[in-house]
Amino acid sequence: MSAAGGSVLAQLLAQGCDEGAEVATLRAIVEEAGELGAVRALTRLGLADEGAAGDVAELRELLRAWRDAKRSAWRALAAWVMRVVFALLLAGIAVRLGLDGLLKPGALK
């Protein structure tokens, strides 16, 4: 809960006490309202059943696997690009040194 929400709640509790309600009663009402709101939110999200905790754990595991796969794919792509760059660099050096005959197929026979 935000600080502003906490101060509004405190003000409402104080007002209830001033009007004759017991603090314990007001706190119980607030707690029940909060729990009811949480249950409604979870129900709307489809997470109010018995298997919801397992479903969320599975989703987290799936997300973690997706992130790992994405990271691995980027690393593989970067490694491939570096290999191509180095191959082109070596080919350029060979041409500069006049060794371009070595780049032709069957040149080493």
mmCIF file of N, CA, C and O in Angstrom:
data_model
loop_
_atom_site.group_PDB
_atom_site.id
_atom_site.type_symbol
_atom_site.label_atom_id
_atom_site.label_comp_id
_atom_site.label_asym_id
_atom_site.label_seq_id
_atom_site.Cartn_x
_atom_site.Cartn_y
_atom_site.Cartn_z
ATOM 1 N N MET A 1 0.853 -1.176 0.000
ATOM 2 C CA MET A 1 0.000 0.000 0.000
ATOM 3 C C MET A 1 0.887 1.224 0.000
ATOM 4 O O MET A 1 1.908 1.277 0.666
ATOM 5 N N SER A 2 0.494 2.245 -0.735
ATOM 6 C CA SER A 2 1.275 3.473 -0.798
ATOM 7 C C SER A 2 1.133 4.258 0.502
ATOM 8 O O SER A 2 0.219 4.038 1.290
ATOM 9 N N ALA A 3 2.044 5.192 0.690
ATOM 10 C CA ALA A 3 1.997 6.020 1.893
ATOM 11 C C ALA A 3 0.718 6.839 1.922
ATOM 12 O O ALA A 3 0.092 7.017 2.966
ATOM 13 N N ALA A 4 0.296 7.342 0.770
ATOM 14 C CA ALA A 4 -0.934 8.135 0.711
ATOM 15 C C ALA A 4 -2.134 7.271 1.069
ATOM 16 O O ALA A 4 -3.028 7.705 1.791
ATOM 17 N N GLY A 5 -2.174 6.046 0.552
ATOM 18 C CA GLY A 5 -3.278 5.141 0.873
ATOM 19 C C GLY A 5 -3.307 4.813 2.352
ATOM 20 O O GLY A 5 -4.379 4.697 2.957
ATOM 21 N N GLY A 6 -2.147 4.691 2.969
ATOM 22 C CA GLY A 6 -2.072 4.418 4.398
ATOM 23 C C GLY A 6 -2.574 5.575 5.222
ATOM 24 O O GLY A 6 -3.261 5.393 6.236
ATOM 25 N N SER A 7 -2.276 6.803 4.800
ATOM 26 C CA SER A 7 -2.727 7.966 5.569
ATOM 27 C C SER A 7 -4.237 8.157 5.416
ATOM 28 O O SER A 7 -4.920 8.542 6.372
ATOM 29 N N VAL A 8 -4.772 7.879 4.232
ATOM 30 C CA VAL A 8 -6.222 7.971 4.040
ATOM 31 C C VAL A 8 -6.912 6.934 4.911
ATOM 32 O O VAL A 8 -7.929 7.226 5.567
ATOM 33 N N LEU A 9 -6.360 5.740 4.944
ATOM 34 C CA LEU A 9 -6.923 4.684 5.786
ATOM 35 C C LEU A 9 -6.887 5.093 7.256
ATOM 36 O O LEU A 9 -7.877 4.916 7.979
ATOM 37 N N ALA A 10 -5.771 5.662 7.684
ATOM 38 C CA ALA A 10 -5.664 6.105 9.072
ATOM 39 C C ALA A 10 -6.690 7.191 9.384
ATOM 40 O O ALA A 10 -7.312 7.189 10.455
ATOM 41 N N GLN A 11 -6.900 8.104 8.441
ATOM 42 C CA GLN A 11 -7.887 9.165 8.641
ATOM 43 C C GLN A 11 -9.303 8.592 8.735
ATOM 44 O O GLN A 11 -10.109 9.019 9.573
ATOM 45 N N LEU A 12 -9.604 7.632 7.876
ATOM 46 C CA LEU A 12 -10.931 7.016 7.916
ATOM 47 C C LEU A 12 -11.144 6.255 9.218
ATOM 48 O O LEU A 12 -12.242 6.278 9.789
ATOM 49 N N LEU A 13 -10.111 5.573 9.694
ATOM 50 C CA LEU A 13 -10.219 4.867 10.978
ATOM 51 C C LEU A 13 -10.450 5.853 12.118
ATOM 52 O O LEU A 13 -11.278 5.619 13.001
ATOM 53 N N ALA A 14 -9.719 6.965 12.096
ATOM 54 C CA ALA A 14 -9.896 7.988 13.140
ATOM 55 C C ALA A 14 -11.301 8.571 13.079
ATOM 56 O O ALA A 14 -11.940 8.775 14.122
ATOM 57 N N GLN A 15 -11.809 8.813 11.884
ATOM 58 C CA GLN A 15 -13.160 9.346 11.733
ATOM 59 C C GLN A 15 -14.179 8.344 12.263
ATOM 60 O O GLN A 15 -15.142 8.727 12.937
ATOM 61 N N GLY A 16 -13.980 7.068 11.965
ATOM 62 C CA GLY A 16 -14.889 6.039 12.470
ATOM 63 C C GLY A 16 -14.889 5.988 13.987
ATOM 64 O O GLY A 16 -15.944 5.821 14.614
ATOM 65 N N CYS A 17 -13.694 6.135 14.563
ATOM 66 C CA CYS A 17 -13.606 6.134 16.030
ATOM 67 C C CYS A 17 -14.323 7.352 16.615
ATOM 68 O O CYS A 17 -14.985 7.249 17.646
ATOM 69 N N ASP A 18 -14.160 8.491 15.965
ATOM 70 C CA ASP A 18 -14.807 9.714 16.441
ATOM 71 C C ASP A 18 -16.327 9.588 16.396
ATOM 72 O O ASP A 18 -17.037 10.202 17.183
ATOM 73 N N GLU A 19 -16.816 8.794 15.446
ATOM 74 C CA GLU A 19 -18.259 8.639 15.296
ATOM 75 C C GLU A 19 -18.799 7.466 16.106
ATOM 76 O O GLU A 19 -19.957 7.086 15.959
ATOM 77 N N GLY A 20 -17.947 6.845 16.915
ATOM 78 C CA GLY A 20 -18.427 5.830 17.841
ATOM 79 C C GLY A 20 -18.056 4.394 17.527
ATOM 80 O O GLY A 20 -18.373 3.505 18.303
ATOM 81 N N ALA A 21 -17.377 4.124 16.452
ATOM 82 C CA ALA A 21 -16.991 2.749 16.124
ATOM 83 C C ALA A 21 -15.689 2.403 16.845
ATOM 84 O O ALA A 21 -14.845 3.265 17.075
ATOM 85 N N GLU A 22 -15.552 1.163 17.198
ATOM 86 C CA GLU A 22 -14.316 0.687 17.839
ATOM 87 C C GLU A 22 -13.227 0.517 16.790
ATOM 88 O O GLU A 22 -13.492 0.122 15.654
ATOM 89 N N VAL A 23 -11.982 0.806 17.184
ATOM 90 C CA VAL A 23 -10.851 0.661 16.262
ATOM 91 C C VAL A 23 -10.733 -0.782 15.796
ATOM 92 O O VAL A 23 -10.494 -1.042 14.611
ATOM 93 N N ALA A 24 -10.921 -1.739 16.671
ATOM 94 C CA ALA A 24 -10.806 -3.152 16.305
ATOM 95 C C ALA A 24 -11.849 -3.530 15.251
ATOM 96 O O ALA A 24 -11.553 -4.267 14.307
ATOM 97 N N THR A 25 -13.049 -2.996 15.413
ATOM 98 C CA THR A 25 -14.109 -3.272 14.441
ATOM 99 C C THR A 25 -13.761 -2.677 13.085
ATOM 100 O O THR A 25 -13.905 -3.332 12.047
ATOM 101 N N LEU A 26 -13.284 -1.428 13.102
ATOM 102 C CA LEU A 26 -12.909 -0.785 11.843
ATOM 103 C C LEU A 26 -11.752 -1.520 11.170
ATOM 104 O O LEU A 26 -11.748 -1.718 9.956
ATOM 105 N N ARG A 27 -10.776 -1.936 11.945
ATOM 106 C CA ARG A 27 -9.643 -2.679 11.375
ATOM 107 C C ARG A 27 -10.116 -4.006 10.780
ATOM 108 O O ARG A 27 -9.644 -4.425 9.730
ATOM 109 N N ALA A 28 -11.043 -4.663 11.444
ATOM 110 C CA ALA A 28 -11.574 -5.928 10.924
ATOM 111 C C ALA A 28 -12.315 -5.704 9.607
ATOM 112 O O ALA A 28 -12.189 -6.499 8.676
ATOM 113 N N ILE A 29 -13.068 -4.611 9.529
ATOM 114 C CA ILE A 29 -13.778 -4.284 8.291
ATOM 115 C C ILE A 29 -12.785 -4.035 7.163
ATOM 116 O O ILE A 29 -12.947 -4.540 6.044
ATOM 117 N N VAL A 30 -11.731 -3.269 7.465
ATOM 118 C CA VAL A 30 -10.716 -2.967 6.455
ATOM 119 C C VAL A 30 -10.029 -4.249 6.005
ATOM 120 O O VAL A 30 -9.802 -4.464 4.801
ATOM 121 N N GLU A 31 -9.704 -5.116 6.927
ATOM 122 C CA GLU A 31 -9.030 -6.373 6.590
ATOM 123 C C GLU A 31 -9.914 -7.253 5.713
ATOM 124 O O GLU A 31 -9.462 -7.816 4.721
ATOM 125 N N GLU A 32 -11.181 -7.352 6.070
ATOM 126 C CA GLU A 32 -12.110 -8.153 5.266
ATOM 127 C C GLU A 32 -12.287 -7.554 3.868
ATOM 128 O O GLU A 32 -12.335 -8.281 2.878
ATOM 129 N N ALA A 33 -12.381 -6.227 3.803
ATOM 130 C CA ALA A 33 -12.531 -5.574 2.498
ATOM 131 C C ALA A 33 -11.292 -5.815 1.639
ATOM 132 O O ALA A 33 -11.394 -6.082 0.435
ATOM 133 N N GLY A 34 -10.125 -5.740 2.245
ATOM 134 C CA GLY A 34 -8.882 -5.998 1.512
ATOM 135 C C GLY A 34 -8.818 -7.426 1.008
ATOM 136 O O GLY A 34 -8.434 -7.680 -0.145
ATOM 137 N N GLU A 35 -9.200 -8.363 1.864
ATOM 138 C CA GLU A 35 -9.183 -9.769 1.453
ATOM 139 C C GLU A 35 -10.198 -10.026 0.339
ATOM 140 O O GLU A 35 -9.905 -10.724 -0.631
ATOM 141 N N LEU A 36 -11.376 -9.440 0.459
ATOM 142 C CA LEU A 36 -12.390 -9.599 -0.578
ATOM 143 C C LEU A 36 -11.908 -9.017 -1.906
ATOM 144 O O LEU A 36 -12.077 -9.627 -2.968
ATOM 145 N N GLY A 37 -11.272 -7.866 -1.854
ATOM 146 C CA GLY A 37 -10.723 -7.250 -3.062
ATOM 147 C C GLY A 37 -9.641 -8.114 -3.698
ATOM 148 O O GLY A 37 -9.585 -8.268 -4.916
ATOM 149 N N ALA A 38 -8.788 -8.699 -2.866
ATOM 150 C CA ALA A 38 -7.731 -9.567 -3.381
ATOM 151 C C ALA A 38 -8.326 -10.812 -4.038
ATOM 152 O O ALA A 38 -7.881 -11.228 -5.113
ATOM 153 N N VAL A 39 -9.329 -11.402 -3.403
ATOM 154 C CA VAL A 39 -9.976 -12.584 -3.985
ATOM 155 C C VAL A 39 -10.640 -12.235 -5.315
ATOM 156 O O VAL A 39 -10.536 -12.981 -6.289
ATOM 157 N N ARG A 40 -11.290 -11.092 -5.394
ATOM 158 C CA ARG A 40 -11.919 -10.670 -6.644
ATOM 159 C C ARG A 40 -10.881 -10.479 -7.751
ATOM 160 O O ARG A 40 -11.087 -10.890 -8.890
ATOM 161 N N ALA A 41 -9.775 -9.834 -7.393
ATOM 162 C CA ALA A 41 -8.725 -9.599 -8.390
ATOM 163 C C ALA A 41 -8.153 -10.929 -8.883
ATOM 164 O O ALA A 41 -7.958 -11.118 -10.089
ATOM 165 N N LEU A 42 -7.887 -11.848 -7.964
ATOM 166 C CA LEU A 42 -7.347 -13.156 -8.359
ATOM 167 C C LEU A 42 -8.349 -13.932 -9.205
ATOM 168 O O LEU A 42 -7.976 -14.610 -10.158
ATOM 169 N N THR A 43 -9.625 -13.813 -8.870
ATOM 170 C CA THR A 43 -10.665 -14.498 -9.647
ATOM 171 C C THR A 43 -10.721 -13.945 -11.064
ATOM 172 O O THR A 43 -10.809 -14.698 -12.031
ATOM 173 N N ARG A 44 -10.639 -12.636 -11.191
ATOM 174 C CA ARG A 44 -10.661 -12.018 -12.528
ATOM 175 C C ARG A 44 -9.457 -12.436 -13.359
ATOM 176 O O ARG A 44 -9.537 -12.528 -14.576
ATOM 177 N N LEU A 45 -8.342 -12.687 -12.697
ATOM 178 C CA LEU A 45 -7.133 -13.123 -13.401
ATOM 179 C C LEU A 45 -7.119 -14.631 -13.641
ATOM 180 O O LEU A 45 -6.225 -15.146 -14.295
ATOM 181 N N GLY A 46 -8.107 -15.326 -13.091
ATOM 182 C CA GLY A 46 -8.158 -16.775 -13.246
ATOM 183 C C GLY A 46 -7.194 -17.509 -12.328
ATOM 184 O O GLY A 46 -6.770 -18.621 -12.617
ATOM 185 N N LEU A 47 -6.841 -16.877 -11.215
ATOM 186 C CA LEU A 47 -5.862 -17.454 -10.293
ATOM 187 C C LEU A 47 -6.461 -17.780 -8.924
ATOM 188 O O LEU A 47 -5.746 -17.837 -7.933
ATOM 189 N N ALA A 48 -7.761 -18.031 -8.881
ATOM 190 C CA ALA A 48 -8.401 -18.262 -7.595
ATOM 191 C C ALA A 48 -8.581 -19.745 -7.282
ATOM 192 O O ALA A 48 -9.052 -20.089 -6.210
ATOM 193 N N ASP A 49 -8.194 -20.637 -8.203
ATOM 194 C CA ASP A 49 -8.407 -22.059 -7.957
ATOM 195 C C ASP A 49 -7.212 -22.688 -7.233
ATOM 196 O O ASP A 49 -6.212 -22.028 -6.966
ATOM 197 N N GLU A 50 -7.331 -23.968 -6.948
ATOM 198 C CA GLU A 50 -6.311 -24.690 -6.186
ATOM 199 C C GLU A 50 -4.981 -24.804 -6.943
ATOM 200 O O GLU A 50 -3.922 -24.814 -6.345
ATOM 201 N N GLY A 51 -5.033 -24.904 -8.260
ATOM 202 C CA GLY A 51 -3.818 -25.104 -9.040
ATOM 203 C C GLY A 51 -3.123 -23.823 -9.460
ATOM 204 O O GLY A 51 -2.150 -23.867 -10.217
ATOM 205 N N ALA A 52 -3.602 -22.689 -8.976
ATOM 206 C CA ALA A 52 -3.061 -21.404 -9.418
ATOM 207 C C ALA A 52 -1.584 -21.245 -9.058
ATOM 208 O O ALA A 52 -0.804 -20.760 -9.873
ATOM 209 N N ALA A 53 -1.202 -21.655 -7.872
ATOM 210 C CA ALA A 53 0.203 -21.510 -7.461
ATOM 211 C C ALA A 53 1.109 -22.314 -8.380
ATOM 212 O O ALA A 53 2.165 -21.840 -8.801
ATOM 213 N N GLY A 54 0.688 -23.527 -8.715
ATOM 214 C CA GLY A 54 1.465 -24.351 -9.638
ATOM 215 C C GLY A 54 1.527 -23.747 -11.022
ATOM 216 O O GLY A 54 2.565 -23.800 -11.688
ATOM 217 N N ASP A 55 0.399 -23.167 -11.457
ATOM 218 C CA ASP A 55 0.362 -22.526 -12.779
ATOM 219 C C ASP A 55 1.328 -21.350 -12.841
ATOM 220 O O ASP A 55 2.051 -21.176 -13.820
ATOM 221 N N VAL A 56 1.332 -20.545 -11.801
ATOM 222 C CA VAL A 56 2.229 -19.387 -11.774
ATOM 223 C C VAL A 56 3.683 -19.854 -11.742
ATOM 224 O O VAL A 56 4.538 -19.294 -12.437
ATOM 225 N N ALA A 57 3.969 -20.891 -10.973
ATOM 226 C CA ALA A 57 5.334 -21.425 -10.929
ATOM 227 C C ALA A 57 5.750 -21.941 -12.308
ATOM 228 O O ALA A 57 6.884 -21.716 -12.746
ATOM 229 N N GLU A 58 4.829 -22.614 -12.992
ATOM 230 C CA GLU A 58 5.117 -23.112 -14.346
ATOM 231 C C GLU A 58 5.364 -21.961 -15.311
ATOM 232 O O GLU A 58 6.274 -22.029 -16.144
ATOM 233 N N LEU A 59 4.557 -20.924 -15.221
ATOM 234 C CA LEU A 59 4.736 -19.765 -16.090
ATOM 235 C C LEU A 59 6.080 -19.094 -15.840
ATOM 236 O O LEU A 59 6.763 -18.678 -16.781
ATOM 237 N N ARG A 60 6.474 -19.006 -14.590
ATOM 238 C CA ARG A 60 7.777 -18.418 -14.268
ATOM 239 C C ARG A 60 8.907 -19.263 -14.841
ATOM 240 O O ARG A 60 9.885 -18.734 -15.369
ATOM 241 N N GLU A 61 8.777 -20.575 -14.736
ATOM 242 C CA GLU A 61 9.791 -21.475 -15.280
ATOM 243 C C GLU A 61 9.859 -21.347 -16.804
ATOM 244 O O GLU A 61 10.943 -21.309 -17.392
ATOM 245 N N LEU A 62 8.697 -21.264 -17.444
ATOM 246 C CA LEU A 62 8.644 -21.096 -18.898
ATOM 247 C C LEU A 62 9.273 -19.776 -19.324
ATOM 248 O O LEU A 62 10.043 -19.721 -20.289
ATOM 249 N N LEU A 63 8.989 -18.722 -18.585
ATOM 250 C CA LEU A 63 9.570 -17.417 -18.887
ATOM 251 C C LEU A 63 11.086 -17.441 -18.717
ATOM 252 O O LEU A 63 11.823 -16.886 -19.528
ATOM 253 N N ARG A 64 11.555 -18.088 -17.663
ATOM 254 C CA ARG A 64 12.996 -18.209 -17.430
ATOM 255 C C ARG A 64 13.656 -18.977 -18.583
ATOM 256 O O ARG A 64 14.712 -18.589 -19.088
ATOM 257 N N ALA A 65 13.009 -20.067 -19.041
ATOM 258 C CA ALA A 65 13.544 -20.852 -20.155
ATOM 259 C C ALA A 65 13.561 -20.019 -21.439
ATOM 260 O O ALA A 65 14.526 -20.086 -22.214
ATOM 261 N N TRP A 66 12.511 -19.234 -21.665
ATOM 262 C CA TRP A 66 12.461 -18.378 -22.846
ATOM 263 C C TRP A 66 13.602 -17.365 -22.824
ATOM 264 O O TRP A 66 14.278 -17.143 -23.823
ATOM 265 N N ARG A 67 13.829 -16.759 -21.670
ATOM 266 C CA ARG A 67 14.918 -15.779 -21.555
ATOM 267 C C ARG A 67 16.272 -16.436 -21.788
ATOM 268 O O ARG A 67 17.143 -15.854 -22.441
ATOM 269 N N ASP A 68 16.462 -17.639 -21.244
ATOM 270 C CA ASP A 68 17.719 -18.355 -21.457
ATOM 271 C C ASP A 68 17.917 -18.686 -22.930
ATOM 272 O O ASP A 68 19.015 -18.533 -23.474
ATOM 273 N N ALA A 69 16.859 -19.146 -23.601
ATOM 274 C CA ALA A 69 16.945 -19.479 -25.024
ATOM 275 C C ALA A 69 17.250 -18.240 -25.854
ATOM 276 O O ALA A 69 18.066 -18.280 -26.780
ATOM 277 N N LYS A 70 16.604 -17.133 -25.520
ATOM 278 C CA LYS A 70 16.836 -15.886 -26.242
ATOM 279 C C LYS A 70 18.289 -15.426 -26.069
ATOM 280 O O LYS A 70 18.945 -15.032 -27.037
ATOM 281 N N ARG A 71 18.794 -15.522 -24.848
ATOM 282 C CA ARG A 71 20.172 -15.131 -24.567
ATOM 283 C C ARG A 71 21.144 -16.026 -25.342
ATOM 284 O O ARG A 71 22.111 -15.553 -25.934
ATOM 285 N N SER A 72 20.872 -17.320 -25.369
ATOM 286 C CA SER A 72 21.728 -18.255 -26.100
ATOM 287 C C SER A 72 21.705 -17.970 -27.597
ATOM 288 O O SER A 72 22.745 -18.054 -28.268
ATOM 289 N N ALA A 73 20.543 -17.647 -28.129
ATOM 290 C CA ALA A 73 20.436 -17.342 -29.554
ATOM 291 C C ALA A 73 21.248 -16.096 -29.902
ATOM 292 O O ALA A 73 21.952 -16.071 -30.922
ATOM 293 N N TRP A 74 21.174 -15.073 -29.078
ATOM 294 C CA TRP A 74 21.946 -13.855 -29.334
ATOM 295 C C TRP A 74 23.440 -14.134 -29.267
ATOM 296 O O TRP A 74 24.216 -13.603 -30.071
ATOM 297 N N ARG A 75 23.841 -14.951 -28.291
ATOM 298 C CA ARG A 75 25.266 -15.296 -28.181
ATOM 299 C C ARG A 75 25.732 -16.080 -29.401
ATOM 300 O O ARG A 75 26.829 -15.842 -29.917
ATOM 301 N N ALA A 76 24.922 -17.021 -29.855
ATOM 302 C CA ALA A 76 25.280 -17.805 -31.042
ATOM 303 C C ALA A 76 25.378 -16.904 -32.262
ATOM 304 O O ALA A 76 26.300 -17.048 -33.083
ATOM 305 N N LEU A 77 24.446 -15.969 -32.408
ATOM 306 C CA LEU A 77 24.480 -15.038 -33.528
ATOM 307 C C LEU A 77 25.736 -14.174 -33.469
ATOM 308 O O LEU A 77 26.408 -13.975 -34.489
ATOM 309 N N ALA A 78 26.067 -13.685 -32.293
ATOM 310 C CA ALA A 78 27.266 -12.853 -32.142
ATOM 311 C C ALA A 78 28.516 -13.659 -32.487
ATOM 312 O O ALA A 78 29.421 -13.155 -33.170
ATOM 313 N N ALA A 79 28.584 -14.901 -32.050
ATOM 314 C CA ALA A 79 29.744 -15.751 -32.362
ATOM 315 C C ALA A 79 29.835 -15.984 -33.867
ATOM 316 O O ALA A 79 30.930 -15.927 -34.450
ATOM 317 N N TRP A 80 28.709 -16.224 -34.524
ATOM 318 C CA TRP A 80 28.694 -16.448 -35.967
ATOM 319 C C TRP A 80 29.159 -15.201 -36.714
ATOM 320 O O TRP A 80 29.957 -15.274 -37.646
ATOM 321 N N VAL A 81 28.662 -14.038 -36.298
ATOM 322 C CA VAL A 81 29.059 -12.783 -36.937
ATOM 323 C C VAL A 81 30.558 -12.555 -36.766
ATOM 324 O O VAL A 81 31.251 -12.149 -37.719
ATOM 325 N N MET A 82 31.084 -12.830 -35.592
ATOM 326 C CA MET A 82 32.521 -12.649 -35.366
ATOM 327 C C MET A 82 33.336 -13.590 -36.243
ATOM 328 O O MET A 82 34.376 -13.201 -36.784
ATOM 329 N N ARG A 83 32.892 -14.814 -36.423
ATOM 330 C CA ARG A 83 33.601 -15.752 -37.297
ATOM 331 C C ARG A 83 33.627 -15.240 -38.734
ATOM 332 O O ARG A 83 34.647 -15.325 -39.416
ATOM 333 N N VAL A 84 32.505 -14.732 -39.206
ATOM 334 C CA VAL A 84 32.439 -14.194 -40.569
ATOM 335 C C VAL A 84 33.367 -12.998 -40.703
ATOM 336 O O VAL A 84 34.104 -12.875 -41.689
ATOM 337 N N VAL A 85 33.359 -12.116 -39.710
ATOM 338 C CA VAL A 85 34.226 -10.933 -39.751
ATOM 339 C C VAL A 85 35.687 -11.352 -39.788
ATOM 340 O O VAL A 85 36.478 -10.835 -40.590
ATOM 341 N N PHE A 86 36.062 -12.301 -38.945
ATOM 342 C CA PHE A 86 37.451 -12.764 -38.938
ATOM 343 C C PHE A 86 37.822 -13.455 -40.247
ATOM 344 O O PHE A 86 38.931 -13.282 -40.750
ATOM 345 N N ALA A 87 36.915 -14.231 -40.826
ATOM 346 C CA ALA A 87 37.189 -14.884 -42.110
ATOM 347 C C ALA A 87 37.403 -13.841 -43.204
ATOM 348 O O ALA A 87 38.334 -13.961 -44.016
ATOM 349 N N LEU A 88 36.554 -12.814 -43.217
ATOM 350 C CA LEU A 88 36.720 -11.754 -44.203
ATOM 351 C C LEU A 88 38.018 -10.980 -43.982
ATOM 352 O O LEU A 88 38.704 -10.600 -44.937
ATOM 353 N N LEU A 89 38.362 -10.769 -42.733
ATOM 354 C CA LEU A 89 39.607 -10.082 -42.400
ATOM 355 C C LEU A 89 40.807 -10.890 -42.878
ATOM 356 O O LEU A 89 41.737 -10.349 -43.486
ATOM 357 N N LEU A 90 40.791 -12.180 -42.626
ATOM 358 C CA LEU A 90 41.882 -13.038 -43.087
ATOM 359 C C LEU A 90 41.957 -13.068 -44.609
ATOM 360 O O LEU A 90 43.042 -13.044 -45.199
ATOM 361 N N ALA A 91 40.816 -13.135 -45.272
ATOM 362 C CA ALA A 91 40.796 -13.102 -46.735
ATOM 363 C C ALA A 91 41.368 -11.784 -47.243
ATOM 364 O O ALA A 91 42.144 -11.760 -48.216
ATOM 365 N N GLY A 92 41.027 -10.688 -46.613
ATOM 366 C CA GLY A 92 41.566 -9.378 -46.996
ATOM 367 C C GLY A 92 43.068 -9.308 -46.817
ATOM 368 O O GLY A 92 43.789 -8.771 -47.666
ATOM 369 N N ILE A 93 43.547 -9.852 -45.703
ATOM 370 C CA ILE A 93 44.997 -9.875 -45.461
ATOM 371 C C ILE A 93 45.691 -10.728 -46.524
ATOM 372 O O ILE A 93 46.746 -10.361 -47.049
ATOM 373 N N ALA A 94 45.102 -11.858 -46.866
ATOM 374 C CA ALA A 94 45.690 -12.742 -47.877
ATOM 375 C C ALA A 94 45.765 -12.036 -49.226
ATOM 376 O O ALA A 94 46.775 -12.141 -49.934
ATOM 377 N N VAL A 95 44.725 -11.294 -49.584
ATOM 378 C CA VAL A 95 44.735 -10.567 -50.853
ATOM 379 C C VAL A 95 45.799 -9.477 -50.823
ATOM 380 O O VAL A 95 46.539 -9.278 -51.788
ATOM 381 N N ARG A 96 45.919 -8.769 -49.709
ATOM 382 C CA ARG A 96 46.914 -7.696 -49.575
ATOM 383 C C ARG A 96 48.336 -8.229 -49.696
ATOM 384 O O ARG A 96 49.222 -7.558 -50.211
ATOM 385 N N LEU A 97 48.531 -9.448 -49.186
ATOM 386 C CA LEU A 97 49.873 -10.044 -49.233
ATOM 387 C C LEU A 97 50.133 -10.778 -50.549
ATOM 388 O O LEU A 97 51.176 -11.397 -50.713
ATOM 389 N N GLY A 98 49.179 -10.744 -51.432
ATOM 390 C CA GLY A 98 49.357 -11.398 -52.722
ATOM 391 C C GLY A 98 49.164 -12.897 -52.655
ATOM 392 O O GLY A 98 49.622 -13.629 -53.526
ATOM 393 N N LEU A 99 48.496 -13.355 -51.638
ATOM 394 C CA LEU A 99 48.253 -14.788 -51.479
ATOM 395 C C LEU A 99 46.853 -15.161 -51.936
ATOM 396 O O LEU A 99 46.314 -16.179 -51.512
ATOM 397 N N ASP A 100 46.252 -14.364 -52.788
ATOM 398 C CA ASP A 100 44.877 -14.624 -53.208
ATOM 399 C C ASP A 100 44.751 -15.913 -53.999
ATOM 400 O O ASP A 100 43.669 -16.470 -54.125
ATOM 401 N N GLY A 101 45.844 -16.425 -54.524
ATOM 402 C CA GLY A 101 45.814 -17.725 -55.201
ATOM 403 C C GLY A 101 45.457 -18.837 -54.246
ATOM 404 O O GLY A 101 44.885 -19.862 -54.636
ATOM 405 N N LEU A 102 45.752 -18.657 -52.962
ATOM 406 C CA LEU A 102 45.419 -19.672 -51.956
ATOM 407 C C LEU A 102 43.928 -19.734 -51.668
ATOM 408 O O LEU A 102 43.439 -20.693 -51.108
ATOM 409 N N LEU A 103 43.223 -18.679 -52.028
ATOM 410 C CA LEU A 103 41.795 -18.613 -51.740
ATOM 411 C C LEU A 103 40.971 -19.359 -52.772
ATOM 412 O O LEU A 103 39.813 -19.640 -52.553
ATOM 413 N N LYS A 104 41.585 -19.710 -53.927
ATOM 414 C CA LYS A 104 40.861 -20.401 -54.978
ATOM 415 C C LYS A 104 40.806 -21.889 -54.687
ATOM 416 O O LYS A 104 41.760 -22.463 -54.164
ATOM 417 N N PRO A 105 39.679 -22.538 -55.029
ATOM 418 C CA PRO A 105 39.596 -23.976 -54.786
ATOM 419 C C PRO A 105 40.658 -24.739 -55.580
ATOM 420 O O PRO A 105 40.956 -24.439 -56.720
ATOM 421 N N GLY A 106 41.275 -25.696 -54.925
ATOM 422 C CA GLY A 106 42.292 -26.538 -55.540
ATOM 423 C C GLY A 106 43.649 -25.869 -55.639
ATOM 424 O O GLY A 106 44.545 -26.385 -56.296
ATOM 425 N N ALA A 107 43.854 -24.752 -54.987
ATOM 426 C CA ALA A 107 45.124 -24.006 -55.078
ATOM 427 C C ALA A 107 46.240 -24.703 -54.315
ATOM 428 O O ALA A 107 47.401 -24.514 -54.614
ATOM 429 N N LEU A 108 45.928 -25.517 -53.349
ATOM 430 C CA LEU A 108 46.951 -26.176 -52.537
ATOM 431 C C LEU A 108 47.398 -27.504 -53.107
ATOM 432 O O LEU A 108 48.223 -28.178 -52.524
ATOM 433 N N LYS A 109 46.927 -27.930 -54.252
ATOM 434 C CA LYS A 109 47.286 -29.244 -54.829
ATOM 435 C C LYS A 109 48.670 -29.230 -55.371
ATOM 436 O O LYS A 109 49.262 -28.359 -55.833
#
